[in-house]
XYZ file of C-alpha atoms in Angstrom:
383
model
C -8.679 -19.520 -9.606
C -11.146 -17.164 -9.834
C -11.560 -14.023 -12.474
C -13.481 -11.063 -11.538
C -14.979 -9.206 -14.572
C -16.250 -5.619 -14.685
C -20.111 -5.867 -14.526
C -22.103 -3.823 -17.069
C -23.161 -1.602 -14.465
C -19.792 -0.318 -13.857
C -18.484 2.155 -16.492
C -14.723 2.548 -16.942
C -12.614 5.866 -17.381
C -8.862 6.156 -17.866
C -6.663 9.088 -17.286
C -3.098 8.865 -18.191
C -0.250 11.309 -16.940
C -0.081 14.114 -19.408
C -3.563 13.360 -20.736
C -3.662 10.989 -23.964
C -6.090 12.540 -26.363
C -7.519 9.191 -27.058
C -8.673 8.753 -23.738
C -11.702 9.966 -21.828
C -11.973 13.974 -21.403
C -9.806 14.594 -18.299
C -6.883 16.829 -17.206
C -3.850 16.805 -14.980
C -2.536 19.235 -12.344
C 0.856 19.361 -10.521
C 1.797 20.957 -7.082
C 5.367 20.262 -6.596
C 7.946 18.327 -8.384
C 6.942 15.661 -10.980
C 9.257 15.428 -13.513
C 7.805 13.975 -17.046
C 9.840 10.863 -18.225
C 9.258 9.022 -21.702
C 10.303 5.581 -23.103
C 9.833 3.778 -19.736
C 9.495 0.141 -19.485
C 6.360 -1.048 -17.643
C 4.661 2.576 -17.958
C 1.185 2.888 -19.731
C 1.888 4.539 -23.165
C 5.667 4.455 -21.899
C 5.704 7.630 -19.949
C 5.125 8.865 -16.400
C 5.595 11.813 -14.063
C 8.217 11.049 -11.051
C 8.026 13.323 -8.118
C 10.053 14.135 -5.077
C 7.472 16.359 -3.433
C 3.952 17.964 -3.583
C 1.070 16.371 -5.400
C -0.231 14.956 -8.641
C -3.691 15.240 -9.931
C -5.874 13.580 -12.373
C -9.236 15.348 -12.723
C -12.211 13.738 -14.465
C -15.672 15.546 -15.653
C -18.797 13.847 -15.979
C -18.473 10.591 -13.998
C -21.622 9.608 -12.664
C -22.982 7.040 -10.319
C -23.372 6.460 -6.783
C -19.558 5.839 -6.038
C -16.299 4.987 -7.834
C -13.422 2.675 -7.329
C -10.059 3.967 -8.230
C -6.902 1.895 -9.481
C -3.315 3.060 -10.267
C -1.221 1.338 -12.490
C 2.402 0.613 -10.775
C 4.614 -1.128 -13.159
C 8.007 1.014 -13.039
C 10.915 0.280 -11.074
C 11.880 4.070 -10.430
C 8.568 4.252 -8.309
C 10.115 3.989 -4.821
C 7.900 6.003 -2.486
C 6.996 3.959 0.564
C 4.192 5.822 1.422
C 2.301 7.388 -1.651
C -0.949 8.828 -0.279
C -3.677 8.491 -2.565
C -6.811 10.979 -2.002
C -10.072 12.062 -3.684
C -11.758 15.274 -3.125
C -8.781 16.069 -0.466
C -9.753 12.947 1.689
C -7.047 10.300 1.910
C -8.276 7.005 0.877
C -5.316 4.477 0.957
C -1.442 4.841 1.383
C 0.577 2.570 -0.865
C 4.024 1.504 -0.412
C 5.165 1.941 -4.022
C 8.314 0.366 -3.601
C 7.382 -3.282 -2.505
C 3.967 -3.120 -4.799
C 3.852 -5.742 -7.212
C 3.508 -4.779 -10.892
C -0.147 -4.229 -12.086
C -3.271 -2.535 -10.976
C -3.249 -1.369 -7.305
C -6.796 -0.592 -5.879
C -6.448 2.810 -4.063
C -9.793 3.394 -2.618
C -13.438 4.605 -3.592
C -15.342 7.800 -3.252
C -19.043 8.883 -3.292
C -17.811 11.926 -5.446
C -15.651 10.510 -8.180
C -14.532 13.829 -9.693
C -10.644 13.274 -9.349
C -7.787 11.548 -7.412
C -4.368 12.834 -6.179
C -1.108 11.047 -5.288
C 0.999 12.890 -2.741
C 4.637 12.451 -2.178
C 5.582 10.548 1.067
C 9.106 9.314 1.251
C 11.325 8.274 -1.978
C 10.184 8.838 -5.758
C 6.623 9.100 -6.178
C 5.291 7.558 -9.375
C 2.169 8.907 -11.266
C 1.008 7.040 -14.286
C -2.459 5.976 -15.515
C -5.466 6.228 -13.084
C -8.478 4.179 -13.853
C -12.038 4.928 -12.442
C -14.762 2.333 -12.203
C -18.047 4.097 -11.896
C -20.825 2.224 -10.036
C -24.319 2.381 -10.714
C -25.695 0.470 -7.587
C -22.874 -2.128 -8.058
C -22.390 -4.499 -5.598
C -19.973 -7.748 -4.948
C -22.933 -9.836 -6.212
C -22.981 -8.165 -9.681
C -19.335 -9.226 -10.288
C -19.229 -12.355 -12.158
C -16.694 -15.048 -10.955
C -15.201 -17.504 -13.852
C -12.153 -19.768 -14.569
C -9.333 -17.579 -15.288
C -6.720 -18.731 -18.076
C -4.674 -15.535 -17.318
C -2.491 -17.280 -14.517
C -2.259 -17.944 -10.785
C -4.172 -15.817 -8.329
C -3.048 -17.706 -5.271
C 0.215 -19.499 -4.166
C 0.813 -22.705 -5.794
C 1.421 -24.321 -2.120
C -2.039 -24.745 -0.533
C -0.187 -24.113 2.938
C 1.134 -20.938 1.729
C -2.179 -19.713 0.413
C -3.499 -20.028 4.065
C -0.721 -18.014 5.313
C -1.169 -15.414 2.363
C -4.892 -14.859 3.464
C -3.698 -14.643 7.258
C -1.221 -11.807 6.458
C -3.799 -9.926 4.150
C -6.554 -10.096 6.870
C -4.291 -9.637 10.165
C -5.959 -6.793 11.417
C -8.773 -9.239 12.094
C -6.622 -11.584 14.317
C -5.919 -9.200 17.162
C -7.564 -6.531 19.211
C -4.321 -4.352 19.680
C -0.863 -4.421 19.177
C 2.381 -2.567 20.057
C 6.039 -2.805 19.340
C 9.003 -1.702 17.267
C 10.828 -2.713 14.181
C 13.768 -1.687 11.763
C 13.093 -1.661 8.225
C 15.984 -1.269 5.412
C 15.997 -1.264 1.752
C 18.933 -0.489 -0.138
C 17.317 0.447 -3.571
C 15.634 3.384 -2.213
C 17.754 4.212 0.871
C 15.192 3.509 3.328
C 16.783 3.037 6.649
C 13.874 3.376 9.445
C 13.071 2.415 13.221
C 9.372 2.188 13.492
C 7.616 2.368 16.927
C 3.643 1.706 17.217
C 0.636 1.283 19.531
C -2.593 0.267 17.552
C -6.141 -0.536 18.739
C -7.968 -2.036 16.005
C -11.163 -2.388 17.978
C -11.041 1.172 18.845
C -9.786 2.146 15.427
C -6.905 4.395 16.569
C -2.935 4.233 16.100
C 0.295 6.117 16.856
C 3.174 5.649 14.778
C 6.602 7.215 15.122
C 9.106 6.680 12.186
C 12.785 7.553 12.904
C 15.047 7.698 9.618
C 18.598 6.962 10.538
C 20.233 10.204 10.797
C 16.940 11.863 10.279
C 14.110 13.619 12.223
C 11.261 11.429 13.628
C 7.611 11.763 12.161
C 4.688 11.036 14.403
C 1.494 10.082 13.290
C -1.758 9.702 15.367
C -4.891 8.431 13.585
C -8.536 7.417 14.196
C -11.244 6.336 11.615
C -11.644 9.615 10.464
C -8.745 11.594 10.315
C -5.049 11.764 10.972
C -2.349 14.030 12.412
C 1.041 14.181 11.422
C 3.732 15.725 13.702
C 7.274 16.892 12.555
C 8.530 17.719 16.370
C 12.229 19.062 15.313
C 10.421 21.648 12.864
C 7.460 22.135 15.060
C 5.133 21.649 12.295
C 1.960 19.320 11.433
C -0.445 18.451 8.751
C -3.837 17.107 9.302
C -5.730 14.833 6.856
C -9.415 13.623 6.574
C -9.949 10.117 5.599
C -12.620 8.541 3.232
C -14.355 5.405 4.308
C -14.129 2.701 1.839
C -17.921 2.147 0.819
C -17.143 -0.614 -1.909
C -14.032 -2.747 -2.888
C -13.627 -6.008 -4.830
C -13.975 -8.842 -2.260
C -10.938 -10.728 -3.987
C -7.577 -9.616 -3.254
C -5.990 -10.755 -6.358
C -7.907 -11.095 -9.669
C -7.118 -10.665 -13.335
C -9.114 -7.979 -15.380
C -10.357 -8.885 -18.897
C -7.050 -7.922 -20.321
C -5.192 -10.604 -18.111
C -3.675 -7.707 -16.262
C -3.388 -8.243 -12.587
C -5.435 -6.440 -10.070
C -4.332 -6.159 -6.254
C -6.674 -4.869 -3.483
C -5.337 -3.868 -0.199
C -7.579 -3.644 2.734
C -7.503 -0.459 4.606
C -6.414 -0.761 8.237
C -9.650 0.424 10.514
C -6.685 2.251 12.833
C -4.880 3.665 9.627
C -1.652 2.875 11.278
C 0.607 3.324 8.044
C 4.348 2.652 8.137
C 3.333 0.305 11.025
C 1.216 -1.730 8.427
C 4.519 -2.942 7.040
C 4.296 -5.764 9.318
C 1.003 -5.456 11.187
C -1.117 -5.636 7.965
C 1.480 -6.859 5.507
C -0.265 -6.824 2.094
C 2.427 -5.957 -0.425
C 4.503 -9.109 1.113
C 1.616 -11.236 1.090
C 1.115 -10.667 -2.641
C 4.690 -11.451 -3.379
C 3.673 -15.274 -2.437
C 1.503 -15.283 -5.594
C 4.143 -14.548 -7.938
C 6.905 -16.926 -6.867
C 7.582 -20.358 -5.972
C 7.029 -19.669 -2.347
C 6.971 -22.593 -0.151
C 7.312 -23.366 3.819
C 10.562 -24.119 4.845
C 10.431 -24.355 8.552
C 9.047 -23.781 11.807
C 10.451 -21.527 14.337
C 10.222 -19.495 17.672
C 10.994 -15.804 17.556
C 10.274 -13.213 20.124
C 8.598 -16.161 21.974
C 5.982 -16.512 19.239
C 5.645 -19.489 16.901
C 6.294 -18.322 13.358
C 6.196 -20.180 9.995
C 9.264 -19.517 7.481
C 8.367 -19.168 3.872
C 10.897 -18.661 1.227
C 10.628 -17.796 -2.513
C 12.028 -16.247 -5.518
C 11.060 -12.943 -6.764
C 9.626 -12.248 -10.339
C 11.272 -10.314 -12.994
C 9.839 -6.939 -11.916
C 10.290 -7.126 -8.294
C 14.001 -8.806 -8.739
C 15.111 -6.039 -11.076
C 13.413 -3.214 -8.799
C 14.962 -4.197 -5.475
C 17.990 -5.949 -6.468
C 17.187 -9.281 -4.870
C 16.603 -12.701 -6.530
C 15.170 -14.352 -3.326
C 13.260 -13.597 -0.229
C 12.407 -15.180 3.037
C 9.665 -14.418 5.456
C 8.924 -15.148 9.081
C 5.133 -15.177 9.795
C 3.438 -15.190 13.077
C 1.132 -18.356 12.949
C -1.437 -16.961 15.381
C -1.836 -13.349 13.613
C -0.558 -13.331 10.108
C 1.809 -10.498 11.233
C 5.372 -10.332 9.604
C 8.032 -10.640 12.249
C 11.099 -10.697 10.008
C 12.000 -10.332 6.154
C 15.089 -10.896 4.475
C 15.995 -10.387 0.463
C 19.349 -11.411 -0.822
C 20.798 -11.198 -4.240
C 22.592 -13.717 -6.621
C 25.764 -13.488 -4.304
C 23.690 -13.803 -1.167
C 24.183 -10.415 -0.050
C 21.214 -9.029 2.103
C 19.742 -6.090 0.087
C 16.681 -5.534 2.248
C 15.470 -6.582 5.740
C 12.656 -6.080 8.132
C 13.473 -7.076 11.938
C 10.925 -6.812 14.584
C 12.544 -6.028 17.955
C 9.549 -6.074 20.355
C 6.031 -6.764 19.856
C 2.987 -7.442 22.082
C -0.544 -8.548 21.257
C -3.874 -7.826 23.373
C -2.353 -6.145 26.275
C -4.163 -3.155 26.113
C -3.399 0.352 24.610
C -5.077 3.035 26.274
C -6.993 5.627 24.180
C -5.353 8.438 26.033
C -2.328 7.798 24.281
C -4.079 8.667 21.058
C -4.152 12.636 21.021
C -5.613 14.230 17.828
C -5.106 17.807 19.329
C -2.894 20.122 17.016
C -0.041 21.622 18.930
C -0.243 25.237 19.953
C 1.880 27.470 18.292
C 3.362 24.819 15.467
C 2.916 25.522 11.834
C 0.287 23.765 9.890
C 1.804 22.929 6.651
C -0.830 20.657 5.069
C 0.176 18.176 2.385
C 3.787 17.968 1.357
């Protein structure tokens, strides 16, 4: 097990929601609906902001360095946004599924101009708690010290599960392109979506259509530098620029000096959010560390060889999702998640992902990924 400690060359700045006067000089700003809550279990200083629209800002002043890495503290069961968008200087860095994220620090991206961070509402209740900035003065991975950790495990106990976890965390390296569809259901936040996707990792482009049950479809086309989101039923669109990740910790899960878990998700080069629930299943890979996960079988699913992994949730995710146990079906060749099921103590399914169609490396034409804004549609910006 490895522990990455912060180098002496990295300076740390913390900014809570509704600024704590004992922390670094920063301020917060709200655009939309973010209600203040106190006495919250899991939160930093036991308070947070919970939003259902718009954006929440943490604005820093005087942060120097060549670049900075940003981390969000996510440890409250009410944070259920399935696509919370984290941005710096209005450029999107990472999109995090707060609903399935494990408790602890989530890496949300890096930026060469570390002036502030914002989280924007996607779908569900968006949580805003402490943001941590590590400003880098020429910091590289070589400057970070590895040492034995006494904090806990940072990899699954079973060696064969650890290999599967690494495949899941790096699935985008294991195929050139992929297209397909799946259904995702979580009872705790009411998510019930059908997702269709076409992704070219080698060309860094993607198209994802998400259709909620009884709702209107949302279509997102992305490249390495920007995304265009369409709301066809409302004749509206919004565009966002992307911040390339210039520096990120090389370890996916480690403990900081306070023995707090830190989780680092890769940015999909094709920016295929929503589809990444299966095509780059980072959150579900992290579940394998904090459980007694083990391989329970080998099967064939959608004409592909899969390994079945089962485990039990830790207290945080079990309470949040209303589930005690989970089972995953992982594609042996790619690390893609082809099926997921979570059950409560009575054996009832409380969440599930079912892939209905998937095809790898059969070609996806670039003409299918148009980033042209529809004529006559309204530009609504971030919602």
